[in-house]
Amino acid sequence: MISQPVAIFLLVLVIILLGPAVFRPLKIPPIVGMIIAGMAVGPHGFGLLERDASFRIFGEVGILYIMFQAAVEIDMYHLKQNFRHGLMFGLLSFAIPLVAGVFGSRYAFGVGWDTSLLLATMYASHTLVSYPVVSRFGLQNAKGAVIAVCGTIVAVMLALLCLAGVVQTHVAGHFAPGTFATLLLLMAIYCLGIGYLFPFITRRFFKHNSEPVAQYIFILAEVFVASLLAHVIGLEAILGAFYAGLVLNRMIPGRSALMKNIRFLGDSIFIPYFLIGVGMLINVKVIVQGWDMLWVAANMTAVALASKWLAAYAAQKLFKLAEAERNLMFGLTSGKAAATIAATMIGFNHGMLNEDIMNGAVMMILFCCIVASISTERAAKKIRISLTEDDLRHEDIGATEFARQIVAVSNPLTSEGLMRMAACMRNRLNRQPAVLLHVRTSQDNRARVMGKSAVESAVRVADELEVETRPLDRFDMNVASAIRNVGVEQDATEFMIGLHRKANIVDTFYGSLVEQLLDTTHRMIIMSRCFIPVYTVTRIVVVVPRQAEYETGFHLWMSRVAMLASNIEASITFISFKETQEFIRTALTEDNAEVSVKFETLESYDDFILLSSNVGDDDLLVVVGARKGSISHSADLDALPGFLSKYFNRHNLLVIFPKQF
């Protein structure tokens, strides 16, 4: 048996690296492959590795990581849309296995009611062992996946409460309601404390530290704090990790370096370590010890899988889901690991389970993990193929509306934020490169170096967010003319520019550059000023002028704002005239925008002062302007720059001038 630390870690890395290559030709899913590899190298296999402290630690971290990642990858819009279904499915996924487990164990094994209920909690709980498959196929927001993940927390919570009651009754000889009342009170305090404090301190930390590594360590520390506190008050740590993911969800957008780091570390180290550790627990040799053992294992596996399938089938009929969605839900909720292992160990230590049932539970974990992985992978492939076909049809229809952005950068200090804003306004299907343009009006070497630095900063951000870029360096005596000409050359849909900062008292709010562009180009112009990282914005407040719906570029800027809200998972509040609101709803519906929307009604433009007074530091104010002579232009808009300069000089701000004929 290998005991040298470096050799142990090397062997694990070799398994993680070569495992998929070995098992893929055999049509074995990677998750099952890791478990089988753990069985082979573990103490019950060839005995190469012992399940020492490193596997216990990494295994615990791995299951916490799976639960955290499942919660943090859910789009909160989809979660709210499917929360009721998820709650109902969680109750089904708990109740059906619980009833089947109680009566099945009582009459199949001849055990007492307390042991039967303990075994039933093992059937009722499940672990998202196969969730990495969903993540790999990009189906985090598929309806079946969201319902299954939401249902998981309900089923696991109820199963663990039931387990605690069974053990307490067995030990004390009676049921104590006061203990449960105390636990519920502690849960309420825990949820309120974590729910308020974590977003508050995270947003402050992110404002002052944009280093991805530091942000990752900070987030990971919060996950472990939430898990530890959950354990202290009497809950399972996995529930704390899941809740931390939900609370921090808005702080970690899908298209960010932080999310890439979370997925990378989880998929490469923590989750494989956990799966290998699960495999090392399993002793296949116990199957051949006798028919009694084989009967127990077969019975437990059949009840566990059949009851979870019935729950998924019932949910499919209730929610009118497709067969592939049902199979995805079954695959995600049929895996057994953390909670089941905990229940097995607790039951055995308190003398409620004999050795045959304990070994049968371990075999059940193996077979349930195999079935869960295969079912999830097959269902995910079908759903992914159907979604890809829909995406391609959408791409063929709407490709002309995909952003062809000219991002004008000039300052290394602001180019990163400008590029992040531009990236967040892009559709995920967009394959058009973003043109990073720097215009020099001087041949001075200092200007050349500053421009190069600004472009490189923007390129780094684009690479993090997987956005293709095309850097351009231009020399021109007139910056506006250069930007306009590049827009014509690249057939740009819009220009992204940093909001001008007034240099002196006679300078205008927008600056001469924007005023020249407004006079010389019909393309959409977006000016950005964001003092905080764009993905920490919680709400977008959009001020829409009268008759904006009649402008040529109305639908285009609506699409960009909706895409921004979707990518950073923020809500939108439209401040608009009543007759414009129906056009906004129609545009959002046509784009299938998955965002939470509210409306505030303007009676006159003076109401803007009152309605916009509650725009906070964590909000983004979007003001839609209008060129002179356009349909939506009015004298009120001429006074807008002075108003923004006076009352919103320290707020996050986007000013959009829509496309014209």
Short mmCIF file of C-alpha atoms in Angstrom, two decimals, residues 105-516:
data_model
loop_
_atom_site.label_atom_id
_atom_site.label_comp_id
_atom_site.label_asym_id
_atom_site.label_seq_id
_atom_site.Cartn_x
_atom_site.Cartn_y
_atom_site.Cartn_z
CA SER A 105 -38.03 -2.81 5.06
CA ARG A 106 -40.55 -3.91 7.69
CA TYR A 107 -41.86 -6.86 5.70
CA ALA A 108 -38.77 -7.73 3.63
CA PHE A 109 -36.20 -7.71 6.45
CA GLY A 110 -38.43 -8.24 9.48
CA VAL A 111 -36.92 -5.29 11.37
CA GLY A 112 -38.63 -2.96 13.84
CA TRP A 113 -40.50 0.20 12.89
CA ASP A 114 -37.65 2.44 14.04
CA THR A 115 -35.10 0.62 11.85
CA SER A 116 -37.59 0.61 8.97
CA LEU A 117 -37.97 4.39 9.25
CA LEU A 118 -34.20 4.82 9.40
CA LEU A 119 -33.81 2.80 6.18
CA ALA A 120 -36.64 4.80 4.62
CA THR A 121 -34.74 8.05 5.26
CA MET A 122 -31.84 6.55 3.28
CA TYR A 123 -34.19 5.92 0.33
CA ALA A 124 -35.79 9.38 0.66
CA SER A 125 -32.52 11.32 0.66
CA HIS A 126 -30.25 11.61 -2.34
CA THR A 127 -27.08 13.38 -3.45
CA LEU A 128 -26.46 15.27 -6.69
CA VAL A 129 -23.63 12.92 -7.62
CA SER A 130 -24.42 13.20 -11.33
CA TYR A 131 -24.76 17.01 -11.33
CA PRO A 132 -21.32 17.47 -13.00
CA VAL A 133 -22.89 15.86 -16.10
CA VAL A 134 -25.55 18.60 -16.16
CA SER A 135 -22.85 21.24 -15.76
CA ARG A 136 -20.74 19.69 -18.53
CA PHE A 137 -23.66 19.81 -20.98
CA GLY A 138 -24.55 23.39 -19.97
CA LEU A 139 -28.05 22.40 -18.78
CA GLN A 140 -27.99 24.17 -15.41
CA ASN A 141 -31.15 26.09 -16.36
CA ALA A 142 -33.03 23.24 -18.04
CA LYS A 143 -36.43 22.91 -16.39
CA GLY A 144 -35.84 19.33 -15.22
CA ALA A 145 -32.46 20.23 -13.72
CA VAL A 146 -33.78 23.28 -11.84
CA ILE A 147 -36.76 21.32 -10.46
CA ALA A 148 -34.49 18.44 -9.41
CA VAL A 149 -31.97 20.69 -7.68
CA CYS A 150 -34.71 22.62 -5.89
CA GLY A 151 -36.40 19.36 -4.91
CA THR A 152 -33.13 17.98 -3.60
CA ILE A 153 -32.85 20.48 -0.80
CA VAL A 154 -36.47 19.80 0.26
CA ALA A 155 -36.07 16.00 0.21
CA VAL A 156 -32.69 16.00 1.96
CA MET A 157 -33.85 18.46 4.63
CA LEU A 158 -36.94 16.38 5.45
CA ALA A 159 -34.97 13.12 5.37
CA LEU A 160 -32.33 14.45 7.76
CA LEU A 161 -34.96 15.81 10.17
CA CYS A 162 -36.66 12.43 10.07
CA LEU A 163 -33.33 10.69 10.71
CA ALA A 164 -32.62 12.93 13.70
CA GLY A 165 -36.05 12.14 15.15
CA VAL A 166 -35.62 8.39 14.70
CA VAL A 167 -32.18 8.33 16.34
CA GLN A 168 -33.29 10.57 19.21
CA THR A 169 -36.35 8.39 19.87
CA HIS A 170 -34.22 5.23 19.75
CA VAL A 171 -31.62 6.62 22.18
CA ALA A 172 -33.92 8.46 24.61
CA GLY A 173 -36.84 6.07 24.33
CA HIS A 174 -39.32 8.86 23.57
CA PHE A 175 -39.88 11.75 21.15
CA ALA A 176 -38.96 15.29 22.37
CA PRO A 177 -40.84 18.06 20.48
CA GLY A 178 -38.80 20.76 22.24
CA THR A 179 -35.63 19.63 20.50
CA PHE A 180 -37.23 20.11 17.09
CA ALA A 181 -38.64 23.49 18.03
CA THR A 182 -35.14 24.60 19.03
CA LEU A 183 -33.72 23.30 15.75
CA LEU A 184 -36.34 25.17 13.71
CA LEU A 185 -35.60 28.39 15.59
CA LEU A 186 -31.86 27.99 14.99
CA MET A 187 -32.56 27.30 11.30
CA ALA A 188 -34.54 30.53 11.01
CA ILE A 189 -31.74 32.55 12.66
CA TYR A 190 -29.16 30.81 10.46
CA CYS A 191 -31.03 31.51 7.21
CA LEU A 192 -31.63 35.17 8.07
CA GLY A 193 -28.05 35.74 9.21
CA ILE A 194 -26.38 34.09 6.22
CA GLY A 195 -28.91 35.56 3.78
CA TYR A 196 -28.24 39.12 4.92
CA LEU A 197 -24.56 39.10 5.89
CA PHE A 198 -23.02 37.13 3.01
CA PRO A 199 -24.27 39.36 0.14
CA PHE A 200 -23.40 42.48 2.13
CA ILE A 201 -19.77 41.55 2.90
CA THR A 202 -19.23 39.90 -0.50
CA ARG A 203 -20.33 42.96 -2.42
CA ARG A 204 -18.01 45.16 -0.32
CA PHE A 205 -15.10 42.78 -0.80
CA PHE A 206 -15.62 42.58 -4.57
CA LYS A 207 -15.76 46.37 -4.85
CA HIS A 208 -12.27 46.70 -3.38
CA ASN A 209 -10.66 43.53 -4.75
CA SER A 210 -11.02 42.42 -8.36
CA GLU A 211 -8.28 39.75 -8.23
CA PRO A 212 -9.93 36.43 -9.30
CA VAL A 213 -7.80 34.29 -6.97
CA ALA A 214 -8.61 36.42 -3.92
CA GLN A 215 -12.31 36.42 -4.84
CA TYR A 216 -12.27 32.63 -5.22
CA ILE A 217 -10.64 32.08 -1.82
CA PHE A 218 -13.12 34.51 -0.23
CA ILE A 219 -16.12 32.70 -1.75
CA LEU A 220 -14.75 29.29 -0.75
CA ALA A 221 -14.24 30.51 2.82
CA GLU A 222 -17.86 31.67 2.95
CA VAL A 223 -19.05 28.26 1.74
CA PHE A 224 -17.13 26.50 4.52
CA VAL A 225 -18.34 29.00 7.13
CA ALA A 226 -21.95 28.35 6.08
CA SER A 227 -21.34 24.58 6.10
CA LEU A 228 -19.69 24.65 9.51
CA LEU A 229 -22.44 26.78 11.05
CA ALA A 230 -25.07 24.42 9.60
CA HIS A 231 -23.28 21.50 11.25
CA VAL A 232 -23.05 23.38 14.57
CA ILE A 233 -26.82 24.01 14.77
CA GLY A 234 -27.58 20.35 13.97
CA LEU A 235 -27.99 20.33 10.16
CA GLU A 236 -25.90 18.54 7.58
CA ALA A 237 -23.01 20.57 6.14
CA ILE A 238 -24.25 19.92 2.58
CA LEU A 239 -27.36 22.00 3.31
CA GLY A 240 -25.15 24.90 4.40
CA ALA A 241 -23.08 24.66 1.20
CA PHE A 242 -26.22 24.63 -0.94
CA TYR A 243 -27.73 27.61 0.88
CA ALA A 244 -24.46 29.54 0.55
CA GLY A 245 -24.59 28.92 -3.20
CA LEU A 246 -28.12 30.30 -3.44
CA VAL A 247 -27.24 33.38 -1.38
CA LEU A 248 -24.07 34.09 -3.40
CA ASN A 249 -25.67 33.25 -6.74
CA ARG A 250 -26.08 36.86 -7.87
CA MET A 251 -22.48 37.67 -6.98
CA ILE A 252 -21.09 35.03 -9.36
CA PRO A 253 -22.37 35.42 -12.95
CA GLY A 254 -21.91 32.56 -15.39
CA ARG A 255 -19.62 34.58 -17.66
CA SER A 256 -16.93 35.55 -15.17
CA ALA A 257 -13.40 34.52 -14.27
CA LEU A 258 -14.63 33.64 -10.79
CA MET A 259 -17.15 31.12 -12.14
CA LYS A 260 -14.47 29.62 -14.39
CA ASN A 261 -12.23 29.14 -11.34
CA ILE A 262 -15.06 27.52 -9.39
CA ARG A 263 -15.81 25.05 -12.18
CA PHE A 264 -12.15 24.35 -12.89
CA LEU A 265 -11.16 23.48 -9.32
CA GLY A 266 -14.30 21.48 -8.74
CA ASP A 267 -14.16 19.45 -11.96
CA SER A 268 -10.41 18.84 -11.83
CA ILE A 269 -9.69 18.11 -8.14
CA PHE A 270 -12.44 18.22 -5.51
CA ILE A 271 -15.26 16.30 -7.23
CA PRO A 272 -13.03 13.51 -8.69
CA TYR A 273 -11.39 13.09 -5.26
CA PHE A 274 -14.85 12.69 -3.72
CA LEU A 275 -15.94 10.11 -6.30
CA ILE A 276 -12.72 8.09 -5.90
CA GLY A 277 -13.25 8.20 -2.12
CA VAL A 278 -16.80 6.85 -2.52
CA GLY A 279 -15.41 3.99 -4.61
CA MET A 280 -12.88 3.15 -1.90
CA LEU A 281 -15.74 2.56 0.57
CA ILE A 282 -17.31 -0.15 -1.57
CA ASN A 283 -16.39 -3.80 -1.06
CA VAL A 284 -17.72 -5.84 -3.98
CA LYS A 285 -16.57 -9.06 -2.29
CA VAL A 286 -19.48 -8.89 0.18
CA ILE A 287 -21.87 -9.78 -2.66
CA VAL A 288 -20.51 -13.34 -2.82
CA GLN A 289 -20.66 -13.85 0.96
CA GLY A 290 -24.12 -15.39 0.72
CA TRP A 291 -27.65 -15.15 -0.65
CA ASP A 292 -28.81 -13.14 2.37
CA MET A 293 -26.42 -10.34 1.55
CA LEU A 294 -27.34 -10.45 -2.14
CA TRP A 295 -31.07 -10.32 -1.29
CA VAL A 296 -30.63 -7.33 1.02
CA ALA A 297 -28.56 -5.39 -1.54
CA ALA A 298 -30.96 -6.18 -4.41
CA ASN A 299 -34.01 -5.26 -2.35
CA MET A 300 -32.57 -1.97 -1.12
CA THR A 301 -31.39 -0.97 -4.59
CA ALA A 302 -34.73 -1.86 -6.21
CA VAL A 303 -36.78 0.08 -3.63
CA ALA A 304 -34.47 3.11 -3.80
CA LEU A 305 -34.49 3.34 -7.61
CA ALA A 306 -38.14 2.41 -8.16
CA SER A 307 -39.43 4.94 -5.61
CA LYS A 308 -37.31 7.77 -7.06
CA TRP A 309 -38.48 6.85 -10.57
CA LEU A 310 -42.12 6.94 -9.42
CA ALA A 311 -41.55 10.41 -7.95
CA ALA A 312 -40.05 11.63 -11.24
CA TYR A 313 -42.90 10.01 -13.22
CA ALA A 314 -45.54 11.62 -11.03
CA ALA A 315 -43.82 15.00 -11.40
CA GLN A 316 -43.68 14.57 -15.19
CA LYS A 317 -47.43 14.01 -15.37
CA LEU A 318 -48.22 16.83 -12.95
CA PHE A 319 -45.96 19.41 -14.63
CA LYS A 320 -46.48 18.13 -18.22
CA LEU A 321 -42.77 17.62 -18.87
CA ALA A 322 -41.04 15.76 -21.69
CA GLU A 323 -39.70 12.24 -21.20
CA ALA A 324 -36.10 13.46 -21.35
CA GLU A 325 -36.79 15.98 -18.56
CA ARG A 326 -38.27 13.19 -16.44
CA ASN A 327 -35.22 10.99 -16.99
CA LEU A 328 -32.96 13.92 -16.10
CA MET A 329 -34.86 14.46 -12.85
CA PHE A 330 -34.67 10.74 -12.06
CA GLY A 331 -30.94 10.64 -12.81
CA LEU A 332 -30.19 13.62 -10.58
CA THR A 333 -32.27 12.35 -7.65
CA SER A 334 -31.38 8.64 -7.72
CA GLY A 335 -27.72 9.02 -6.69
CA LYS A 336 -26.78 8.16 -3.13
CA ALA A 337 -23.74 9.37 -1.21
CA ALA A 338 -23.35 11.88 1.61
CA ALA A 339 -26.66 11.72 3.48
CA THR A 340 -27.05 7.97 2.85
CA ILE A 341 -23.53 7.22 4.12
CA ALA A 342 -24.21 9.37 7.20
CA ALA A 343 -27.49 7.53 7.91
CA THR A 344 -25.78 4.14 7.44
CA MET A 345 -22.95 4.96 9.85
CA ILE A 346 -25.33 6.47 12.45
CA GLY A 347 -27.67 3.48 12.27
CA PHE A 348 -24.84 0.94 12.56
CA ASN A 349 -23.17 2.76 15.46
CA HIS A 350 -26.47 2.84 17.42
CA GLY A 351 -27.11 -0.84 16.82
CA MET A 352 -30.12 -0.24 14.56
CA LEU A 353 -28.56 -1.91 11.49
CA ASN A 354 -26.89 -5.31 11.31
CA GLU A 355 -23.81 -6.00 9.18
CA ASP A 356 -25.80 -7.41 6.23
CA ILE A 357 -27.96 -4.29 5.97
CA MET A 358 -24.93 -2.02 6.32
CA ASN A 359 -23.12 -3.86 3.49
CA GLY A 360 -26.34 -3.82 1.47
CA ALA A 361 -26.53 -0.04 1.91
CA VAL A 362 -22.98 0.33 0.60
CA MET A 363 -23.82 -1.79 -2.46
CA MET A 364 -26.99 0.24 -2.95
CA ILE A 365 -24.85 3.40 -3.06
CA LEU A 366 -22.69 1.87 -5.82
CA PHE A 367 -25.57 0.75 -8.04
CA CYS A 368 -27.57 3.94 -7.50
CA CYS A 369 -24.56 6.04 -8.49
CA ILE A 370 -24.12 3.97 -11.66
CA VAL A 371 -27.80 4.24 -12.63
CA ALA A 372 -27.87 7.96 -11.79
CA SER A 373 -24.84 8.70 -13.96
CA ILE A 374 -26.05 6.70 -16.97
CA SER A 375 -29.60 8.06 -16.79
CA THR A 376 -28.42 11.66 -16.39
CA GLU A 377 -25.93 11.42 -19.25
CA ARG A 378 -28.45 9.93 -21.68
CA ALA A 379 -31.15 12.44 -20.79
CA ALA A 380 -28.69 15.36 -20.92
CA LYS A 381 -27.57 14.38 -24.43
CA LYS A 382 -31.15 14.34 -25.70
CA ILE A 383 -31.99 17.68 -24.13
CA ARG A 384 -28.75 19.26 -25.33
CA ILE A 385 -29.36 18.10 -28.93
CA SER A 386 -32.89 19.54 -28.93
CA LEU A 387 -31.69 22.83 -27.42
CA THR A 388 -28.83 23.07 -29.90
CA GLU A 389 -31.26 22.67 -32.79
CA ASP A 390 -33.41 25.45 -31.34
CA ASP A 391 -30.32 27.64 -30.86
CA LEU A 392 -29.24 27.11 -34.47
CA ARG A 393 -32.68 28.06 -35.74
CA HIS A 394 -32.59 31.15 -33.53
CA GLU A 395 -29.10 31.99 -34.78
CA ASP A 396 -30.17 31.70 -38.42
CA ILE A 397 -33.15 33.98 -37.84
CA GLY A 398 -31.56 36.60 -35.62
CA ALA A 399 -27.87 36.66 -36.60
CA THR A 400 -28.17 40.19 -38.06
CA GLU A 401 -29.17 41.49 -34.62
CA PHE A 402 -26.20 39.95 -32.83
CA ALA A 403 -23.86 42.57 -31.48
CA ARG A 404 -21.02 43.68 -33.75
CA GLN A 405 -19.44 45.95 -31.19
CA ILE A 406 -16.84 48.65 -31.52
CA VAL A 407 -15.43 49.06 -28.01
CA ALA A 408 -13.47 52.32 -27.95
CA VAL A 409 -10.78 52.13 -25.23
CA SER A 410 -8.34 54.85 -24.25
CA ASN A 411 -7.44 54.37 -20.58
CA PRO A 412 -6.05 51.16 -19.03
CA LEU A 413 -7.87 51.99 -15.79
CA THR A 414 -11.33 51.99 -17.40
CA SER A 415 -10.92 49.59 -20.34
CA GLU A 416 -11.47 46.46 -18.21
CA GLY A 417 -14.82 47.68 -16.87
CA LEU A 418 -15.91 48.83 -20.32
CA MET A 419 -15.08 45.42 -21.82
CA ARG A 420 -16.95 43.60 -19.06
CA MET A 421 -20.00 45.73 -19.70
CA ALA A 422 -19.78 45.07 -23.45
CA ALA A 423 -19.39 41.31 -22.89
CA CYS A 424 -22.39 41.19 -20.57
CA MET A 425 -24.58 42.80 -23.26
CA ARG A 426 -23.79 40.05 -25.79
CA ASN A 427 -25.89 37.00 -26.58
CA ARG A 428 -24.14 33.74 -25.63
CA LEU A 429 -24.60 32.49 -29.21
CA ASN A 430 -22.79 35.51 -30.64
CA ARG A 431 -19.67 34.51 -32.58
CA GLN A 432 -18.92 38.01 -33.87
CA PRO A 433 -15.61 39.39 -32.52
CA ALA A 434 -15.67 42.58 -30.47
CA VAL A 435 -13.44 45.21 -32.10
CA LEU A 436 -11.21 46.87 -29.49
CA LEU A 437 -10.35 50.24 -30.96
CA HIS A 438 -7.78 52.71 -29.72
CA VAL A 439 -7.43 55.98 -31.62
CA ARG A 440 -4.26 58.07 -31.28
CA THR A 441 -4.15 61.71 -32.23
CA SER A 442 -0.42 61.91 -31.58
CA GLN A 443 2.66 60.01 -32.76
CA ASP A 444 4.07 60.36 -29.28
CA ASN A 445 5.39 57.05 -27.89
CA ARG A 446 3.63 57.64 -24.56
CA ALA A 447 0.24 57.68 -26.30
CA ARG A 448 1.15 54.49 -28.16
CA VAL A 449 2.13 52.70 -24.93
CA MET A 450 -1.00 53.84 -23.10
CA GLY A 451 -3.20 52.71 -25.97
CA LYS A 452 -1.49 49.32 -26.12
CA SER A 453 -1.93 48.88 -22.38
CA ALA A 454 -5.63 49.78 -22.58
CA VAL A 455 -6.24 47.28 -25.39
CA GLU A 456 -4.30 44.53 -23.59
CA SER A 457 -6.35 45.05 -20.43
CA ALA A 458 -9.56 44.72 -22.42
CA VAL A 459 -8.26 41.61 -24.22
CA ARG A 460 -7.47 39.91 -20.90
CA VAL A 461 -11.05 40.46 -19.73
CA ALA A 462 -12.44 39.23 -23.05
CA ASP A 463 -10.32 36.07 -22.83
CA GLU A 464 -11.63 35.41 -19.31
CA LEU A 465 -15.19 35.73 -20.58
CA GLU A 466 -14.48 33.74 -23.77
CA VAL A 467 -15.30 36.62 -26.10
CA GLU A 468 -13.32 36.80 -29.33
CA THR A 469 -11.70 40.18 -29.96
CA ARG A 470 -10.05 42.05 -32.81
CA PRO A 471 -7.67 44.78 -31.53
CA LEU A 472 -7.22 47.84 -33.75
CA ASP A 473 -4.85 50.78 -33.32
CA ARG A 474 -5.63 53.85 -35.46
CA PHE A 475 -3.97 57.21 -35.94
CA ASP A 476 -6.32 60.05 -36.82
CA MET A 477 -6.52 63.75 -36.09
CA ASN A 478 -10.24 63.35 -35.33
CA VAL A 479 -11.21 60.57 -32.89
CA ALA A 480 -14.92 60.67 -33.77
CA SER A 481 -14.12 60.37 -37.47
CA ALA A 482 -11.87 57.36 -36.84
CA ILE A 483 -14.51 55.58 -34.72
CA ARG A 484 -17.21 56.28 -37.30
CA ASN A 485 -15.06 55.00 -40.18
CA VAL A 486 -14.18 51.80 -38.33
CA GLY A 487 -17.90 51.33 -37.64
CA VAL A 488 -18.58 51.52 -41.37
CA GLU A 489 -15.72 49.13 -42.19
CA GLN A 490 -16.85 46.55 -39.62
CA ASP A 491 -20.59 47.05 -40.22
CA ALA A 492 -20.97 47.69 -36.50
CA THR A 493 -24.33 47.60 -34.74
CA GLU A 494 -23.17 49.78 -31.85
CA PHE A 495 -20.35 51.77 -30.29
CA MET A 496 -19.35 51.19 -26.64
CA ILE A 497 -17.64 54.23 -25.11
CA GLY A 498 -16.65 55.20 -21.59
CA LEU A 499 -18.77 58.06 -20.29
CA HIS A 500 -16.97 61.36 -20.66
CA ARG A 501 -15.60 63.11 -17.56
CA LYS A 502 -15.88 66.89 -17.65
CA ALA A 503 -12.44 68.48 -17.94
CA ASN A 504 -13.49 72.09 -17.25
CA ILE A 505 -16.50 74.26 -16.58
CA VAL A 506 -17.28 74.90 -20.25
CA ASP A 507 -17.07 71.21 -21.16
CA THR A 508 -20.37 69.43 -21.89
CA PHE A 509 -21.68 66.37 -20.04
CA TYR A 510 -21.36 64.02 -23.03
CA GLY A 511 -18.22 65.65 -24.41
CA SER A 512 -17.40 66.74 -27.95
CA LEU A 513 -16.54 63.18 -29.09
CA VAL A 514 -20.05 61.84 -28.47
CA GLU A 515 -21.68 64.97 -29.84
CA GLN A 516 -19.73 64.55 -33.08
#
